[in-house]
Every structure is written in C-alpha cells, then in structure tokens.
mmCIF file of C-alpha atoms in Angstrom:
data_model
loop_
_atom_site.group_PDB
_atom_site.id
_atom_site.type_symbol
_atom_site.label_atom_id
_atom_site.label_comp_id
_atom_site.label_asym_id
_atom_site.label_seq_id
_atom_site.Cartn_x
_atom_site.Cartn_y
_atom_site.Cartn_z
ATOM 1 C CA UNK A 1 60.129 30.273 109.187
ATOM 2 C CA UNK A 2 61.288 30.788 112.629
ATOM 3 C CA UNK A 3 63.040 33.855 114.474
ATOM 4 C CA UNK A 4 66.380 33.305 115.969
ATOM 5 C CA UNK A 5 69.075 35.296 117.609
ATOM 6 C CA UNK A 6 72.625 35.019 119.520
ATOM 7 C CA UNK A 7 74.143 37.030 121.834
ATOM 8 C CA UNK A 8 78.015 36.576 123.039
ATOM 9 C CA UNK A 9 79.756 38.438 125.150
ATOM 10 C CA UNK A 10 83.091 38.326 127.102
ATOM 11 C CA UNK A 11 85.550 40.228 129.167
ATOM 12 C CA UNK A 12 88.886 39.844 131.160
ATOM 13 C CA UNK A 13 91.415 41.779 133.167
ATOM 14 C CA UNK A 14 94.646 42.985 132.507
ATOM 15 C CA UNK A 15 95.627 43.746 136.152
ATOM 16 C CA UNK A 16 98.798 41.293 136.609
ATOM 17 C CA UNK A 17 100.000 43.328 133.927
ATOM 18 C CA UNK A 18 99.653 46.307 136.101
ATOM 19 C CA UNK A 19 100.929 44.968 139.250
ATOM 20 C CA UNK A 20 104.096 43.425 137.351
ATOM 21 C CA UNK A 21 104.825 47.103 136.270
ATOM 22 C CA UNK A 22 104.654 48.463 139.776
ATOM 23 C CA UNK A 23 107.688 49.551 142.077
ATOM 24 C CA UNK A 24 106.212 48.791 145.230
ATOM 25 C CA UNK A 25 108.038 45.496 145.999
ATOM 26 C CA UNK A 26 105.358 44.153 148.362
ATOM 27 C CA UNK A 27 102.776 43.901 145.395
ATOM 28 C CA UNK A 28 105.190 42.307 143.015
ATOM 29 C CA UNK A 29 104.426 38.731 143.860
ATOM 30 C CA UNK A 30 100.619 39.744 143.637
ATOM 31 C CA UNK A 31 98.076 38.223 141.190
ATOM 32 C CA UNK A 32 94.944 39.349 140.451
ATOM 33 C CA UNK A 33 92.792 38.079 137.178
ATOM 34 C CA UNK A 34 89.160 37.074 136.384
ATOM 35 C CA UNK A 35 87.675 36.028 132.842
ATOM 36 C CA UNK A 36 84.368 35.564 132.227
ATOM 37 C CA UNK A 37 81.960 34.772 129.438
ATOM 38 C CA UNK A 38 78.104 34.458 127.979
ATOM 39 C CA UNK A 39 76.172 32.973 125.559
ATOM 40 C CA UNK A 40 72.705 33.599 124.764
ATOM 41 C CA UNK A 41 70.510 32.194 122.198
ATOM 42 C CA UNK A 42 66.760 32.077 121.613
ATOM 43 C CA UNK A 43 64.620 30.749 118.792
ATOM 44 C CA UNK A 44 61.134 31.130 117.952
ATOM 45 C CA UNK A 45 59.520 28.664 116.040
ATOM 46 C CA UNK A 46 56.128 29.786 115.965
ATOM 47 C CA UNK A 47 54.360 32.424 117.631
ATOM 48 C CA UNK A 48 53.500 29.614 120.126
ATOM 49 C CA UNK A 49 56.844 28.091 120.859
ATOM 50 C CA UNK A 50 60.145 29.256 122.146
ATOM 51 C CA UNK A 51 63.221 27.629 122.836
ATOM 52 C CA UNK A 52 66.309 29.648 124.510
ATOM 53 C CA UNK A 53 69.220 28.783 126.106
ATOM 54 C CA UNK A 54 71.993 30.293 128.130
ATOM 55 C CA UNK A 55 75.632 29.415 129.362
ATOM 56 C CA UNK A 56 77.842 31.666 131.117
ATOM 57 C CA UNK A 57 81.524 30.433 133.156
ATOM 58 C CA UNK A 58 83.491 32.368 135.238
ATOM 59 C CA UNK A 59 87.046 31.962 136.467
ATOM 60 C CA UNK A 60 88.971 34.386 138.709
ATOM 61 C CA UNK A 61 92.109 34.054 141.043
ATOM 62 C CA UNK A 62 93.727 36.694 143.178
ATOM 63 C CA UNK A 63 96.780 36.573 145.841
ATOM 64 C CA UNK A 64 97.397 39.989 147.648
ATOM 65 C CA UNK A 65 100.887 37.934 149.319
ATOM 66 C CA UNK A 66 102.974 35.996 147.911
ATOM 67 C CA UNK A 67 101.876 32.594 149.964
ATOM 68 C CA UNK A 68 98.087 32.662 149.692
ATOM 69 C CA UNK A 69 96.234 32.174 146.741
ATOM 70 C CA UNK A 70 92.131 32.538 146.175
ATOM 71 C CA UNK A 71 90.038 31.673 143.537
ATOM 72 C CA UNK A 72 86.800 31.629 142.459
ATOM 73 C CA UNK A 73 84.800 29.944 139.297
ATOM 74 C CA UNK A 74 81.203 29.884 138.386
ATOM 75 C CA UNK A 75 79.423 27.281 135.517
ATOM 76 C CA UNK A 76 76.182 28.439 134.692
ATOM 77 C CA UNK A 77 73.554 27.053 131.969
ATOM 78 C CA UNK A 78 69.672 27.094 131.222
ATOM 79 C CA UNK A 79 67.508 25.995 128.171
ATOM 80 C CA UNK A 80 63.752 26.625 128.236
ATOM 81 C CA UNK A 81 60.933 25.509 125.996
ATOM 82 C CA UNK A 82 57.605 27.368 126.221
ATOM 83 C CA UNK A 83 54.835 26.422 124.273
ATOM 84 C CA UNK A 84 50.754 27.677 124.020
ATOM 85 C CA UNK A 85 48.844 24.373 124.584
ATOM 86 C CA UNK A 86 45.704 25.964 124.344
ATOM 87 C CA UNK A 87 44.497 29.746 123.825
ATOM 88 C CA UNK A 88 44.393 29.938 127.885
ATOM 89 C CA UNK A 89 47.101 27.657 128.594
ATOM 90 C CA UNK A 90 50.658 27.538 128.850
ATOM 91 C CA UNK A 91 53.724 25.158 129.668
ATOM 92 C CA UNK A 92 57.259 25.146 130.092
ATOM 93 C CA UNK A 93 60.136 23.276 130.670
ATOM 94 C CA UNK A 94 63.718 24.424 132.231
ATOM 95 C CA UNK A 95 66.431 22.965 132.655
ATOM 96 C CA UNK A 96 69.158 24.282 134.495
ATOM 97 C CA UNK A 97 72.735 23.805 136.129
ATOM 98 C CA UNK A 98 75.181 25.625 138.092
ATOM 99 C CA UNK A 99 78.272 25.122 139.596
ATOM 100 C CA UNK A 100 80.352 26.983 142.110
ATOM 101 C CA UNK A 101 83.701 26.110 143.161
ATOM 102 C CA UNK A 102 86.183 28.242 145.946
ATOM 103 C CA UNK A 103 89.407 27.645 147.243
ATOM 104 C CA UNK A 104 92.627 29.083 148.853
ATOM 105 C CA UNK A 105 95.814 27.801 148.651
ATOM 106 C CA UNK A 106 98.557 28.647 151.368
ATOM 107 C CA UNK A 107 101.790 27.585 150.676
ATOM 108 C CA UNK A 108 104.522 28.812 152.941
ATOM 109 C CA UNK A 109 108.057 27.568 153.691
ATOM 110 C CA UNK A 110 106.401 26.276 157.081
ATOM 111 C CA UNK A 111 104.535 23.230 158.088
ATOM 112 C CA UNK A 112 101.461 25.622 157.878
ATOM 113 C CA UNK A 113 100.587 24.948 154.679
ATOM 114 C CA UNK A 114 96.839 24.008 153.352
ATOM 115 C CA UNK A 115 94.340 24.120 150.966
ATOM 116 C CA UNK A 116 90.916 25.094 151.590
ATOM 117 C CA UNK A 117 87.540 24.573 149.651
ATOM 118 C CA UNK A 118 83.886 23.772 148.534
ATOM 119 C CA UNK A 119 81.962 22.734 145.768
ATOM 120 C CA UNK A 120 78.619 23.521 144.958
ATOM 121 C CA UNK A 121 76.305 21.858 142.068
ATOM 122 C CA UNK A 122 72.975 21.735 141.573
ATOM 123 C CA UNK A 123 70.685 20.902 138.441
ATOM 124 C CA UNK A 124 67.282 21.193 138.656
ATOM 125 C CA UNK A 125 64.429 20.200 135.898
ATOM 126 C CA UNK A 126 61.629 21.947 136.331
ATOM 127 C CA UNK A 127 58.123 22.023 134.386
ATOM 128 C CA UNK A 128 55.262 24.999 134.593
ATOM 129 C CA UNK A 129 51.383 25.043 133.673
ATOM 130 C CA UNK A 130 49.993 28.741 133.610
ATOM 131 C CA UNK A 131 46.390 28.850 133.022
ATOM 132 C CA UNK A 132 44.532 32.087 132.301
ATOM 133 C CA UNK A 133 41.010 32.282 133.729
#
C-alpha cells in the first residue's frame, strides 16, 4: 500500500597506502584515513503521512609527524513523521542527534606528552504545526 525507498552510500581512503609506498622518509611515519557512511530511508504510508529517517557516522585520523596524532568523528541521525491533520493543516515530529568528538594525541619521548579534546552531543525533539490560511 505504501511507497518506500533506501538509499546507502559509503566511501573511504586509501591514502596510508600511498604514503607507505613513498621514498620520502619524513612522510613514512604519516597516517592519513577517513571513512564515512549514510543511510537514508523514507516511507510513505499514505498520501498524508511520511516517515523518513537518516543516519550517517564519520571517522577520520591523520598524523603529518610521527608524534602527533588528530582525529575527527561525526554521529549523525534524524527520523521525521509528517502527517495532514486537516486539508489546511500540518504536523511533524523530528527527532534528531548528533555527536562530534576531536582529539590529538602527542606522544613524544619527552615529558611533553598530552592528549587533547572535546565532545559535543546534542539531541533535540522537536514538533511543527503549519497552517495554511
């Protein structure tokens, strides 16, 4: 009865590959990666109501020298129902999350070493009335 579809998607790097295969000895203790990925779905169960959802994560890391390393990662995610109440009215409700995380790591030989980072998360609920006049 209803309409539905899915959409995934998805990608990475290959680039410690290519810095393992260099010659320059200064890059050889390099890293440098990232992954990331989607999902997508929405169904319709009417022509008044819609659900759909997303979710996408992210991870990535990269060290230019061999004593610091950086990353980065992302958590994302949404789901929305929308429904006609009425022939001039319409509501919604979303839900949605995120998460966003950072850090370096320095790690020498010295007492200088550290680690360094934040956090961010938020979810939020939200709801919507349009009304056509």
């Amino acid at each position: 009865k209803g309409k539905s579809g899915l959409i995934l998607g998805g990608r990475a790097t290959y680039s410690n590959w290519i810095l393992r295969s260099l010659d320059e000895e200064s890059l050889s203790d390099s890293e440098a990666s990232f992954y990331d990925g989607i999902v997508k779905y929405n169904h319709q169960f009417n022509p008044d109501s819609k659900l759909s959802a997303t979710a996408y994560f992210s991870d990535d890391a990269f060290s230019i020298t061999s004593d610091s390393l950086y990353g980065f990662q992302n958590r994302l995610f949404s789901i929305k129902y929308n429904e006609a109440l009425s022939e001039n009215t319409r509501g919604e409700v979303i839900l949605a999350s995120s998460d966003y995380k950072f850090d370096i790591n320095y790690d020498s030989d010295l007492e200088d070493r550290f680690e360094l980072g934040y956090h961010i998360n938020e979810t939020e609920i939200k709801f919507n009335l349009n009304l056509r006049i």
